[in-house]
Every structure is written in C-alpha cells, then in structure tokens.
Short mmCIF file of C-alpha atoms and ligand atoms in Angstrom, two decimals:
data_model
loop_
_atom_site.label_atom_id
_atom_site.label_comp_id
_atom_site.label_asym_id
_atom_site.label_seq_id
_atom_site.Cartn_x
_atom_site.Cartn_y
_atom_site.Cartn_z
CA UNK A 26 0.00 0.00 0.00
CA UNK A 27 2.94 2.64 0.84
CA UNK A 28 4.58 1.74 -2.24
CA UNK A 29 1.09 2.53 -3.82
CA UNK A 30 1.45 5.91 -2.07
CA UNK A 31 4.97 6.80 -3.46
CA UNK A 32 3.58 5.78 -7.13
CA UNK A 33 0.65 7.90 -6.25
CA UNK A 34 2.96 10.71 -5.27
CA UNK A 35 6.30 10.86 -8.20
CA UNK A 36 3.79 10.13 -10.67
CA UNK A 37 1.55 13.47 -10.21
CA UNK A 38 4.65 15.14 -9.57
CA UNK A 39 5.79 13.92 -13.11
CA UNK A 40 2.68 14.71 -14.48
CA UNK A 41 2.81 18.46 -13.21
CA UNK A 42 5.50 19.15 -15.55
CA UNK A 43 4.37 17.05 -18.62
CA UNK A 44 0.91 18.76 -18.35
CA UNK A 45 2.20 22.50 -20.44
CA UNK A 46 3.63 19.71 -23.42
CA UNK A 47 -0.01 18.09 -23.15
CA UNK A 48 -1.65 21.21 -23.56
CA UNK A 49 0.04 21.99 -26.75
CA UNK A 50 -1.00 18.22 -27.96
CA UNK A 51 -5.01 18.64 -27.05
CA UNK A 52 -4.29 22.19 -29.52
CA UNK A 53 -2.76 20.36 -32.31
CA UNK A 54 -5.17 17.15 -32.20
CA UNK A 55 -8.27 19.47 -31.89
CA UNK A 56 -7.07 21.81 -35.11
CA UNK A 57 -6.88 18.45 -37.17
CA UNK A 58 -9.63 16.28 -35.94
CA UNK A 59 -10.64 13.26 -38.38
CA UNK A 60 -13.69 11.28 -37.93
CA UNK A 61 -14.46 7.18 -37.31
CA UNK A 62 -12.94 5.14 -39.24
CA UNK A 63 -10.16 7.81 -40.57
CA UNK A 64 -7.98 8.42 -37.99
CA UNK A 65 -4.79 7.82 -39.32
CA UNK A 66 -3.40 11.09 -38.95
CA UNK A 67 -4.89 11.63 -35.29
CA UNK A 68 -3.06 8.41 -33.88
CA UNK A 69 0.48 9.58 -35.99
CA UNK A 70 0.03 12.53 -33.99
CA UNK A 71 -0.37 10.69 -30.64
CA UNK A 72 2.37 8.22 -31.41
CA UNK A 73 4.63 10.95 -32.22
CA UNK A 74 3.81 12.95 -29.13
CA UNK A 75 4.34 9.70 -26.82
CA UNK A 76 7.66 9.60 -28.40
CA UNK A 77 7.45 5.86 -28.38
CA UNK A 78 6.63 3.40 -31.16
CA UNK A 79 3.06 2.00 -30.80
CA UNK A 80 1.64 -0.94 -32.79
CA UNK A 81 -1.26 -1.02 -34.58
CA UNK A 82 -4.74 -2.26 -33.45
CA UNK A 83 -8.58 -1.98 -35.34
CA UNK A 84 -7.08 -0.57 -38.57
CA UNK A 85 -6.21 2.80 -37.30
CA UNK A 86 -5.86 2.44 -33.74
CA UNK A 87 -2.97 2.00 -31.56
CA UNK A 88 -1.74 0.72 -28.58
CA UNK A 89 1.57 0.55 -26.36
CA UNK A 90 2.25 -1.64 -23.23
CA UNK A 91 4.40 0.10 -20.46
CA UNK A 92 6.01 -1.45 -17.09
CA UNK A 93 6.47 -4.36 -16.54
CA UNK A 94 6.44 -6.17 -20.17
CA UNK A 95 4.76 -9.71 -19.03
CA UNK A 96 2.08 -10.74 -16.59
CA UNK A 97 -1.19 -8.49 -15.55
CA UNK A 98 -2.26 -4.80 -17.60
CA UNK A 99 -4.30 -2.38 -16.64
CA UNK A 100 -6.22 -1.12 -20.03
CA UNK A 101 -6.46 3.35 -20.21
CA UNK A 102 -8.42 3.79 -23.10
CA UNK A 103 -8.53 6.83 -25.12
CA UNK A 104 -10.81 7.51 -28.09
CA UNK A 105 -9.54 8.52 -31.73
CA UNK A 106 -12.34 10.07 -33.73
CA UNK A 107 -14.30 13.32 -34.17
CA UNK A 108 -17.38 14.16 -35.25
CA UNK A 109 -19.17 16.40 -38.42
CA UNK A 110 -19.27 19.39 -36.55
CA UNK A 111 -18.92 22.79 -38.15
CA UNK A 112 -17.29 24.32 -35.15
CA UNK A 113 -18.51 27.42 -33.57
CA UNK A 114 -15.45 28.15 -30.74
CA UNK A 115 -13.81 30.91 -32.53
CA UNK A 116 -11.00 29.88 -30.59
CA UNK A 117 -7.71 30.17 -32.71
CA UNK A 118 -7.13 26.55 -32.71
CA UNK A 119 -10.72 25.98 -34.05
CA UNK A 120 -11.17 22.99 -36.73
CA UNK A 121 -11.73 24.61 -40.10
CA UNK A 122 -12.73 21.38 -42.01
CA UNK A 123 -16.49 20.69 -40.73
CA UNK A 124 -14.83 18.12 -38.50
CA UNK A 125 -14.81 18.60 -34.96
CA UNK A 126 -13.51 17.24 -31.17
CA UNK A 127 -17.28 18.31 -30.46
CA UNK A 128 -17.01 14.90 -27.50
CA UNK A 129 -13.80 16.10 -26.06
CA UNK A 130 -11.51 12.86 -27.46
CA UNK A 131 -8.93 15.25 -27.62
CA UNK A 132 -8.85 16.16 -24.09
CA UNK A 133 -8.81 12.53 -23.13
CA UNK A 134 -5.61 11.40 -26.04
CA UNK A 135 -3.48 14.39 -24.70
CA UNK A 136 -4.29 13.48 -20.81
CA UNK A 137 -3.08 9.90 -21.75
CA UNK A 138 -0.39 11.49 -23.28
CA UNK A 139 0.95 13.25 -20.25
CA UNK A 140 0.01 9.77 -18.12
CA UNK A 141 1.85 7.38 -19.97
CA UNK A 142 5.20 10.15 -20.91
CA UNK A 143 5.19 10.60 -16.94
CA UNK A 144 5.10 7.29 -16.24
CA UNK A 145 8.32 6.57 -17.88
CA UNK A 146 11.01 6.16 -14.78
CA UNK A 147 8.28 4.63 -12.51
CA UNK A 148 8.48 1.32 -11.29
CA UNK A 149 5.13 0.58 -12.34
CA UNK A 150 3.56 -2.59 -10.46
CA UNK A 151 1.56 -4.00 -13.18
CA UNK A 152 1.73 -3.28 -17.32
CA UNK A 153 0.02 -0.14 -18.44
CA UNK A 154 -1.61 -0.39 -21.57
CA UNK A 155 -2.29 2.47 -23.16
CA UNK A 156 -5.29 2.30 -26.32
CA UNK A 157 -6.02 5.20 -28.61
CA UNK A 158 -9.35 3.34 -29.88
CA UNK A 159 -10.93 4.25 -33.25
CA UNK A 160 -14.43 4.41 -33.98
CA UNK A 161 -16.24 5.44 -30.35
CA UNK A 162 -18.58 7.26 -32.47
CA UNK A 163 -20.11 5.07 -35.33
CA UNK A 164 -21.15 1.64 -35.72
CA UNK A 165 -19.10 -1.22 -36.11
CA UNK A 166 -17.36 -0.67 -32.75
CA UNK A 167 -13.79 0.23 -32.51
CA UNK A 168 -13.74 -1.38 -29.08
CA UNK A 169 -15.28 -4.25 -30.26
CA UNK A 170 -12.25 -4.60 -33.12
CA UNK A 171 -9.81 -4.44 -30.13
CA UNK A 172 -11.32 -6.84 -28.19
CA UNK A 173 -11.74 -9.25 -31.41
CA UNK A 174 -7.75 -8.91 -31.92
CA UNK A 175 -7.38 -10.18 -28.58
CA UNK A 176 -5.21 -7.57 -26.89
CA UNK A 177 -7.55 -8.70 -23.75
CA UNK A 178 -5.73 -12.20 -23.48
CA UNK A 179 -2.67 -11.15 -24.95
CA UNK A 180 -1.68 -8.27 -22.48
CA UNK A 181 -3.38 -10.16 -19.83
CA UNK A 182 -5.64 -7.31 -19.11
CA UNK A 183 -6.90 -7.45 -14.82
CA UNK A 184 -9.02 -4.02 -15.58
CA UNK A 185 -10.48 -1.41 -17.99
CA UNK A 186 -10.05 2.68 -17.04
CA UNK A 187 -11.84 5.01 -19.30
CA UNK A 188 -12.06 9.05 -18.78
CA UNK A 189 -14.62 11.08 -20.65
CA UNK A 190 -15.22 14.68 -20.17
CA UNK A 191 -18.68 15.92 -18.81
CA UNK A 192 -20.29 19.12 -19.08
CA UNK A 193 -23.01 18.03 -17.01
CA UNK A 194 -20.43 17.26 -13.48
CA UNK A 195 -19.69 20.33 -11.89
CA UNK A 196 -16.12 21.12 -12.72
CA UNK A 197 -13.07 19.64 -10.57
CA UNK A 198 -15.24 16.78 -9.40
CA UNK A 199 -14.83 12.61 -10.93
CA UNK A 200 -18.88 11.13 -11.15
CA UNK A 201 -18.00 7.14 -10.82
CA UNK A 202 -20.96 5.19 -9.31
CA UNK A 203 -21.08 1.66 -8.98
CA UNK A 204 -23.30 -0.43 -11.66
CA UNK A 205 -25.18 0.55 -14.77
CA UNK A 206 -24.06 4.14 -15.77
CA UNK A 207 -24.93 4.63 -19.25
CA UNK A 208 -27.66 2.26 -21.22
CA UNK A 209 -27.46 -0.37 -24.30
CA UNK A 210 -28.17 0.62 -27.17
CA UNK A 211 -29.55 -1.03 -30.40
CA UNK A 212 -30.77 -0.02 -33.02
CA UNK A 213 -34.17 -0.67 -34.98
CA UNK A 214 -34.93 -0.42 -38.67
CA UNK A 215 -38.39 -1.03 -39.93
CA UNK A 216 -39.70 -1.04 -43.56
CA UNK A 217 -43.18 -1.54 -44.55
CA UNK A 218 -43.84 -2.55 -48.00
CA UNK A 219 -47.36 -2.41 -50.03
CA UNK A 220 -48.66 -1.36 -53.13
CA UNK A 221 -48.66 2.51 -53.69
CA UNK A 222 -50.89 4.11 -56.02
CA UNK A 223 -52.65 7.58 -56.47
CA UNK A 224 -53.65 9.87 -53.41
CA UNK A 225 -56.43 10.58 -54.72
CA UNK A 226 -57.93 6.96 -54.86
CA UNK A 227 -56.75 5.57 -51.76
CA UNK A 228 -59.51 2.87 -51.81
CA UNK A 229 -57.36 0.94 -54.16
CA UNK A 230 -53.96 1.10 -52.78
CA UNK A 231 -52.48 -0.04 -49.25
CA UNK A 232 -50.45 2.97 -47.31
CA UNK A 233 -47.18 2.30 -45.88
CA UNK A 234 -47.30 5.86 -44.44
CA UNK A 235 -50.79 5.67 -42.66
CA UNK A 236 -49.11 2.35 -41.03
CA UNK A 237 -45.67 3.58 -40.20
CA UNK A 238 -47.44 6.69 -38.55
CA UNK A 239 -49.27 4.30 -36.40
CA UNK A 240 -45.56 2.50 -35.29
CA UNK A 241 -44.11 5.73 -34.72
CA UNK A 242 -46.92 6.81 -32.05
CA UNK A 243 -47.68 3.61 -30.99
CA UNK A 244 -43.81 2.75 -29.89
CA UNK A 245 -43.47 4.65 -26.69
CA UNK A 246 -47.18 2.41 -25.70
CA UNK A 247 -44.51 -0.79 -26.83
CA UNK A 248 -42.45 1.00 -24.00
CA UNK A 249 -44.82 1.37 -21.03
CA UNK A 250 -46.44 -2.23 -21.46
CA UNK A 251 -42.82 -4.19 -21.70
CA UNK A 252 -40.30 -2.19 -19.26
CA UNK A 253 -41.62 -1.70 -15.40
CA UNK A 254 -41.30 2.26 -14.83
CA UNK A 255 -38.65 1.80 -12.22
CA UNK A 256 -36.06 0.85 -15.08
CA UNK A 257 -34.99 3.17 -17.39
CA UNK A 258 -35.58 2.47 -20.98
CA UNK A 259 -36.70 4.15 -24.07
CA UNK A 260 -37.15 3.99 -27.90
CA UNK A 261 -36.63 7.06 -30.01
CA UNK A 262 -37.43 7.36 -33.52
CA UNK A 263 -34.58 9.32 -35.07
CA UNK A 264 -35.65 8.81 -39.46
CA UNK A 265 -38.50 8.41 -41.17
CA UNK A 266 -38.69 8.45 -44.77
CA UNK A 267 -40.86 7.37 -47.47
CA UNK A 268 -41.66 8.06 -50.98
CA UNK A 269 -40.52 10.87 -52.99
CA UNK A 270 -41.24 14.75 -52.42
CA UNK A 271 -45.24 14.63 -53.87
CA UNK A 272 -48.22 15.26 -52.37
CA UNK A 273 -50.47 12.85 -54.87
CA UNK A 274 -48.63 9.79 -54.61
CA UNK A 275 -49.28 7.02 -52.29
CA UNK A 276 -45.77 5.40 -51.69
CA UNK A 277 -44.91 1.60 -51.96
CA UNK A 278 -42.25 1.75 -49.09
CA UNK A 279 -41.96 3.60 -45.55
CA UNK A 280 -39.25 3.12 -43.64
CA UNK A 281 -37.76 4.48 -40.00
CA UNK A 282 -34.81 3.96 -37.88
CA UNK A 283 -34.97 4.22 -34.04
CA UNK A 284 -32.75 3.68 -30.81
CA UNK A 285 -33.65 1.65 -28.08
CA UNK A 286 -32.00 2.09 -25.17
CA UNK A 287 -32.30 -0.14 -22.09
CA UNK A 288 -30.59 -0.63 -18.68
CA UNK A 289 -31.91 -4.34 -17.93
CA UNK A 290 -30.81 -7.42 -19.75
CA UNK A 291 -34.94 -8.38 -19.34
CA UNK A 292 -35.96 -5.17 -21.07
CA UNK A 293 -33.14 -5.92 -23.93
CA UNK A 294 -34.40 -9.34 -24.71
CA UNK A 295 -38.37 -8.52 -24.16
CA UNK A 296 -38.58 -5.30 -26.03
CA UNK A 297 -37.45 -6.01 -29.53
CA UNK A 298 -39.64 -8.63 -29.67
CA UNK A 299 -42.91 -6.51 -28.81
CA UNK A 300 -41.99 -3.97 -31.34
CA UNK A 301 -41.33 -6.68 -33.69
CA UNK A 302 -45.49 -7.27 -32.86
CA UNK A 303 -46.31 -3.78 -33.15
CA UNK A 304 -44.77 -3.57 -36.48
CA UNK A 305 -46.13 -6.51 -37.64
CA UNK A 306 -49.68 -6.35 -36.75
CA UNK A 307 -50.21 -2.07 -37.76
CA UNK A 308 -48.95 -3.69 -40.80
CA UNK A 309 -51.72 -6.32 -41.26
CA UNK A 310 -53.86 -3.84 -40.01
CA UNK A 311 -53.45 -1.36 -43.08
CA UNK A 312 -52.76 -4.32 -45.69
CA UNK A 313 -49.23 -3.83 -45.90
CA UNK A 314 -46.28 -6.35 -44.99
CA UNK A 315 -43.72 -5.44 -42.32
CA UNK A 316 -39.77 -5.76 -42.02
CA UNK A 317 -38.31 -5.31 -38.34
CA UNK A 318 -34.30 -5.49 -38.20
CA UNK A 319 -32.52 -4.87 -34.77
CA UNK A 320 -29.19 -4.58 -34.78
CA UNK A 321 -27.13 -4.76 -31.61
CA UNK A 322 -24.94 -2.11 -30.72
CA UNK A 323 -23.41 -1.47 -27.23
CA UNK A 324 -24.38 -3.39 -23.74
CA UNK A 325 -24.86 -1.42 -20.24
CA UNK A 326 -21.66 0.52 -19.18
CA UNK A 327 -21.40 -1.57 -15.84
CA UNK A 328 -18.95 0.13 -13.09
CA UNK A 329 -17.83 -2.69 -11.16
CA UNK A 330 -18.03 -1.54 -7.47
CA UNK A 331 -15.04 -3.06 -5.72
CA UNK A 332 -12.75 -1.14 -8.39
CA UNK A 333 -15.20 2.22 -7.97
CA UNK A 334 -14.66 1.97 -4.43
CA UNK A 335 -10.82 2.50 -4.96
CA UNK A 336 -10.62 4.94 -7.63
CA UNK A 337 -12.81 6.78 -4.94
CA UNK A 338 -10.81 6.62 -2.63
CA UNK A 339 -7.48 7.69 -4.93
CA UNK A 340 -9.55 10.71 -6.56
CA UNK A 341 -10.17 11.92 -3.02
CA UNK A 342 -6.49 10.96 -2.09
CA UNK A 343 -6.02 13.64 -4.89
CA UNK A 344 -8.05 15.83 -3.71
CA UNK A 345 -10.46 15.37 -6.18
CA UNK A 346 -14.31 15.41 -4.89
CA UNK A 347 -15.81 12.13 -6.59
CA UNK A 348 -19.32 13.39 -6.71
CA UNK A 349 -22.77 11.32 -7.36
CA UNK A 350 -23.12 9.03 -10.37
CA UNK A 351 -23.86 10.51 -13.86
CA UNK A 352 -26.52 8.31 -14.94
CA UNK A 353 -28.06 7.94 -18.12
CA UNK A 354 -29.13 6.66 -20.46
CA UNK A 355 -26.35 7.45 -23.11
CA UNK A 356 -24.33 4.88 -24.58
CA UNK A 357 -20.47 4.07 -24.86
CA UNK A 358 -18.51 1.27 -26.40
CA UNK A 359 -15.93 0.92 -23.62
CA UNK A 360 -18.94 -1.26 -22.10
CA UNK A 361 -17.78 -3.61 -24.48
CA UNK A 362 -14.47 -3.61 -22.34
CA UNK A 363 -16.58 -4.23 -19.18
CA UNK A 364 -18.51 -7.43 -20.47
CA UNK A 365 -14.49 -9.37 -20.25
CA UNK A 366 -13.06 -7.30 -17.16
CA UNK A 367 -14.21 -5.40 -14.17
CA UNK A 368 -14.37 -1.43 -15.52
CA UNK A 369 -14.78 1.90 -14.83
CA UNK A 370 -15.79 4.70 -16.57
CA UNK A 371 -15.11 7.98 -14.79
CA UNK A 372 -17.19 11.35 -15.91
CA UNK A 373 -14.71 13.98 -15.44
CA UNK A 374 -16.82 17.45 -14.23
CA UNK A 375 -14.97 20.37 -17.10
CA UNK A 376 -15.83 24.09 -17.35
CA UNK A 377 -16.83 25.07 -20.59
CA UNK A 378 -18.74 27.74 -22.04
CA UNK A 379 -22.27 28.54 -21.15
CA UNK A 380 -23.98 29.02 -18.03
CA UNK A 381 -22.83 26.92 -14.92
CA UNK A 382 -26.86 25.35 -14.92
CA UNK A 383 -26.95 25.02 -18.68
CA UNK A 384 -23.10 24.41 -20.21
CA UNK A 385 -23.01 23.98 -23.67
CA UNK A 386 -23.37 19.86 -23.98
CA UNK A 387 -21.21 17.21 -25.99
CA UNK A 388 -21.14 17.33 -29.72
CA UNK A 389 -22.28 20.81 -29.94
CA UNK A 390 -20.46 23.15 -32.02
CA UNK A 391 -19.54 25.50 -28.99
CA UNK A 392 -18.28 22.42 -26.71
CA UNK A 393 -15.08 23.08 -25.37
CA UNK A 394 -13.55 22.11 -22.40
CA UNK A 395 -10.55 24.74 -20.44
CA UNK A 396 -7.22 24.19 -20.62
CA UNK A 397 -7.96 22.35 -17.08
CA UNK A 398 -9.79 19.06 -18.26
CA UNK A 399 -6.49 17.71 -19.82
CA UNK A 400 -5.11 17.12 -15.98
CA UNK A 401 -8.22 16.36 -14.50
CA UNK A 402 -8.88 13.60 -16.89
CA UNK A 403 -4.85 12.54 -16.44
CA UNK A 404 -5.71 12.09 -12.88
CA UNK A 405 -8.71 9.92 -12.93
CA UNK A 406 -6.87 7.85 -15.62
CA UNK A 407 -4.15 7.95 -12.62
CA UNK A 408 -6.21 6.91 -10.14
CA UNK A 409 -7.91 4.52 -12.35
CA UNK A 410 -4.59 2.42 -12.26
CA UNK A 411 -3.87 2.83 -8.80
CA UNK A 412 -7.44 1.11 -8.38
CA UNK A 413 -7.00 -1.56 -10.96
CA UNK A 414 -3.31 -2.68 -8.97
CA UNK A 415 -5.46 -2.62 -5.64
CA UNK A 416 -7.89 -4.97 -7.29
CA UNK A 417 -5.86 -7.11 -8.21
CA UNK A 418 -3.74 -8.04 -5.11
CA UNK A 419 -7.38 -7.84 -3.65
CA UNK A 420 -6.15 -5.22 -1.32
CA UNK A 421 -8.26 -2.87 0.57
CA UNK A 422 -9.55 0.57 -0.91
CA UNK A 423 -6.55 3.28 0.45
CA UNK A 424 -7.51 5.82 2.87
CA UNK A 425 -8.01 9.01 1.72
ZN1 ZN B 13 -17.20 10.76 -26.52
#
C-alpha cells in the first residue's frame, strides 16, 4: 500500500510538468480532428507525441504496453475520432474542415499522453496499456475490433479505465458510481412494403405511411407495457422516410430507424420482440407487410463496485471530490471492455462555455472544455490504475 502511495505521489509530480507539453498536444489534435474510421493522422500525432513506437490495433488504432512487459495490464483507453461538426469556438485553434472534437476525445488522447510520458522512470507494479481506440462514435465498434484482436488475453488485461469529459459534473469533481451508468443501445430499422398508387384513390392502394405513422406513435405504448417504470428504458425514432417529395402519390415503401435504449438485460431481450409485434400487426392492419431489423450495438456501461470503491478513494487521495453518479441513459462502447473485465468509466466534471446550470453539452459546435480538463482527466486515468493494482492483489480501498 505505501509503495502505492509513493507511485501515487512521483507520478503526479511527473505529471505536473508534462501537463504545459499536453496542452500543446489537445491544440494540435483538436485543429486536425478526423472522424471514425479515418484516424490515421490523429493516432500519428499521438504516437509521435508519446515519443514511443506504438503498434497497430482496429485498422487505425494504436496501442503501447508500459512497465512491466509480461504478466497483468491495466487497459487506459482513449478515443480517436471526431465528429461532423462545423465548429462554432472561434478559438484560434478551431477545426476549419467541418470536423470537430465536439465529444472532447482530444482532451482525453493528450491526458493519456501526459500519463503514460510521466510514467516513464516509474516502477510501475503492473503493465500499463495504453489504447487510442478508433471508432467510439459510429457503428461497427472500434472497441469491439480491439477486443476481437485479442489484446484482452494477450496483455493479460486485470481491468479497464476510461475518462470522458462531462459538461453536465460540476467542474473539478470525478462522477464514478457503482453499476449501470450509461444504457445499451440497439438499433431498430423497420420497412413496410405495399402497393402505392394515387392519393387521390386511396380505396385501391395499401399505405405504408398511414401504417408507419401508427408504429411511430404507438412505440413509446410498446415501451410502457414491456419495461416496469422503475427501469430506465426508451425507444426514439430518429428517421423516417418514405416516398418521394409529392403530395399525390401514395408510396410503396416507408421506412424508420430508431434507438432503443435499455438498462436491464430483461428489457433488452423482451422489447425487440414486442416492437417486432407492433410492427407486424399495424402492418396487417393497413394491408401492408412489415420488415423489423434490430441490430445490436453497445451493452450497459457496468462500473464494477469493488474497483469504484478504490478509484474513490485515490480521486479523493487527490483531492479530487468524486461526486454522485452521472446516470443515463447514453451509450459508450468501452462497455464492451466491461462485459471481459471489471471497468470503470469515470465522468470527469470540465468548465466550458455557457452558463454553470446550462453548459453547452457534448457534440455541440460550442463544446469546449478549459485548458484544465487535460489534468483532470490525467488524474482519474491515474487513479484509475492505482485502483485496478489494488484490485488485483485484492487489497483494501486506500484511505483518503
Ligand atoms: Zn465521446
């Protein structure tokens, strides 16, 4: 444990001085940002910054293994990509392209950054493996594509540490919480086929729209008969479309997309199937035929409570204030990470601008975190490993 202590201690004194060459990073990575599934250039960056060769993982990912070189890891993930975001900061290192850091991934690749350069000289207990993960933002999963390389087994992962900035935790405070923290999410397509004809003689046609109207209000009912009200779930319909722009022509084909989100591995398996009866039967109902495809995207984001306790205990060693759980129900891939090994994903509280009640949120054109979030996230990733080594030797959470 006092060895802990002196890790604790040289390696925030370290990171004190590699936090101004971090800074400069977060500038550089959010002028250039490049979204899923092209970030080449963002992890060339990183690499080059680390000033240590990484090797390549999920096409353009990257990862690096620090410490000790066999046995046990503990897994800091960053993410790689940006969003389409015409950026609104006006700050001089603003994204001209259309592409922006509008999720703060650039805060959290420059705070590993300064974690892993100040861990060089430290006589880390177990491996740290450090993951610059492409594709957080789009579908299939970058984490997913890590996990199917095997890095897990390889690196003999014991835990998973993941940072991500939060407008909606007051600033200078960590939001763990043990269990679910952020929902699954999958995603539903349905596509109702019939035959079309002319508006005016409806009486001799079948009407996809009429039916997929019918879905669209009749799926938050699907909602409130399958998931008690004391779990959080929902289904929002995010695209409808059907025929083309005129006002006299019954379409042949109607079609939506929607998210379901869910927090209960009951709710997960139950709802798509009622929907699935919804769809089918509005379909019968108006005389056309019904397609329902779910596709699975992320489980719960689980925060396994004997390794929140710990990081806890570290942030407030650190004299960070970990503050109540962020709940919600968002969705991120590192719960992918969670399903193999026990995880935690801290919410790290950032200023940014906007009104202290109402910041500007994530994946807005004005998000952007202060100069400040690089550290703060540095020290949860910090205190993440500190956590994941007192997990593993099963020793007790330190006292703050
Ligand atoms: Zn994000």
């Amino acid at each position: 444990m006092s060895d802990l202590t002196e890790l604790h201690r040289s390696w925030f004194a370290a990171l004190d001085t590699e936090l101004e060459g971090a800074l400069e990073v977060r500038r550089r990575l959010h002028a250039d940002p490049h979204l899923s599934g092209q970030e080449e250039p963002t992890s060339l960056q990183v690499e080059a910054a680390l000033g240590i060769p990484m090797q390549r993982i999920a096409e353009t990912g990257r990862f690096v293994r620090t410490g000790p070189s066999d046995g046990p890891s503990v897994l800091l993930r960053a993410e790689l990509d940006a969003l389409p975001v015409t950026e609104a900061t006006g700050v001089a290192f603003a994204s001209p392209t259309g592409r922006m850091h509008a999720c703060g991934h650039d805060v959290h690749l420059a705070a590993l950054v300064a974690v892993v350069r100040a861990a060089a000289g430290l006589d880390l207990p177990l491996g740290l493996l450090a993951v610059l993960q492409p594709r957080e933002e789009s579908y299939p999963s970058g984490a997913l594509d890590v996990i199917g390389s095997g890095l897990i087994t390889d690196e003999q992962v014991s835990a998973a540490i993941g940072a991500h900035v939060h407008p909606g935790v007051p600033p200078g405070q960590v939001a763990t919480g043990a269990g679910v923290v952020n929902a699954a999410a999958d995603e539903i397509e349905i596509v109702l086929t019939g035959d079309g004809g002319h508006g005016a003689y409806p009486e001799h046609a079948a009407d996809p729209v009429a039916a997929l109207g019918h879905i669209v209000l009749g799926l938050p009912e699907v909602v409130r008969h399958t998931v008690s009200p004391m779990r959080p779930a929902t289904v929002s319909v995010g695209h409808v479309q059907a025929g083309e722009p005129s006002a006299n022509v019954l379409p042949s084909q109607a079609r939506l997309l929607a998210t379901m989100r869910t927090t209960d591995a009951r709710d997960r398996e139950a709802l798509p199937r009622q929907v699935r009866r919804l769809a089918e039967h509005q379909a019968m109902a108006y005389g056309v035929h019904a397609e329902v495809r779910i596709t699975a995207g992320e489980p719960v984001l689980y925060n396994d409570p004997d390794l929140v306790d710990r990081v806890d205990a570290w942030l407030e060693h650190t004299g960070v204030e970990p503050t109540e759980p962020m709940r919600s129900l968002g969705a991120d891939d590192f719960s992918f990470f969670g399903e193999l090994v026990p995880s935690v994903m801290c919410f790290v509280g950032v200023r940014v601008a906007g009104h202290q009640e109402d910041p500007t949120p994530l994946h807005h054109p004005r998000f952007l975190p202060v100069d400040e979030a690089v550290g703060d996230v540095a020290r949860a990733l910090v205190a993440g490993y500190l956590a994941a080594v007192e997990l593993h030797h099963r020793q007790p959470p330190t006292t703050p």
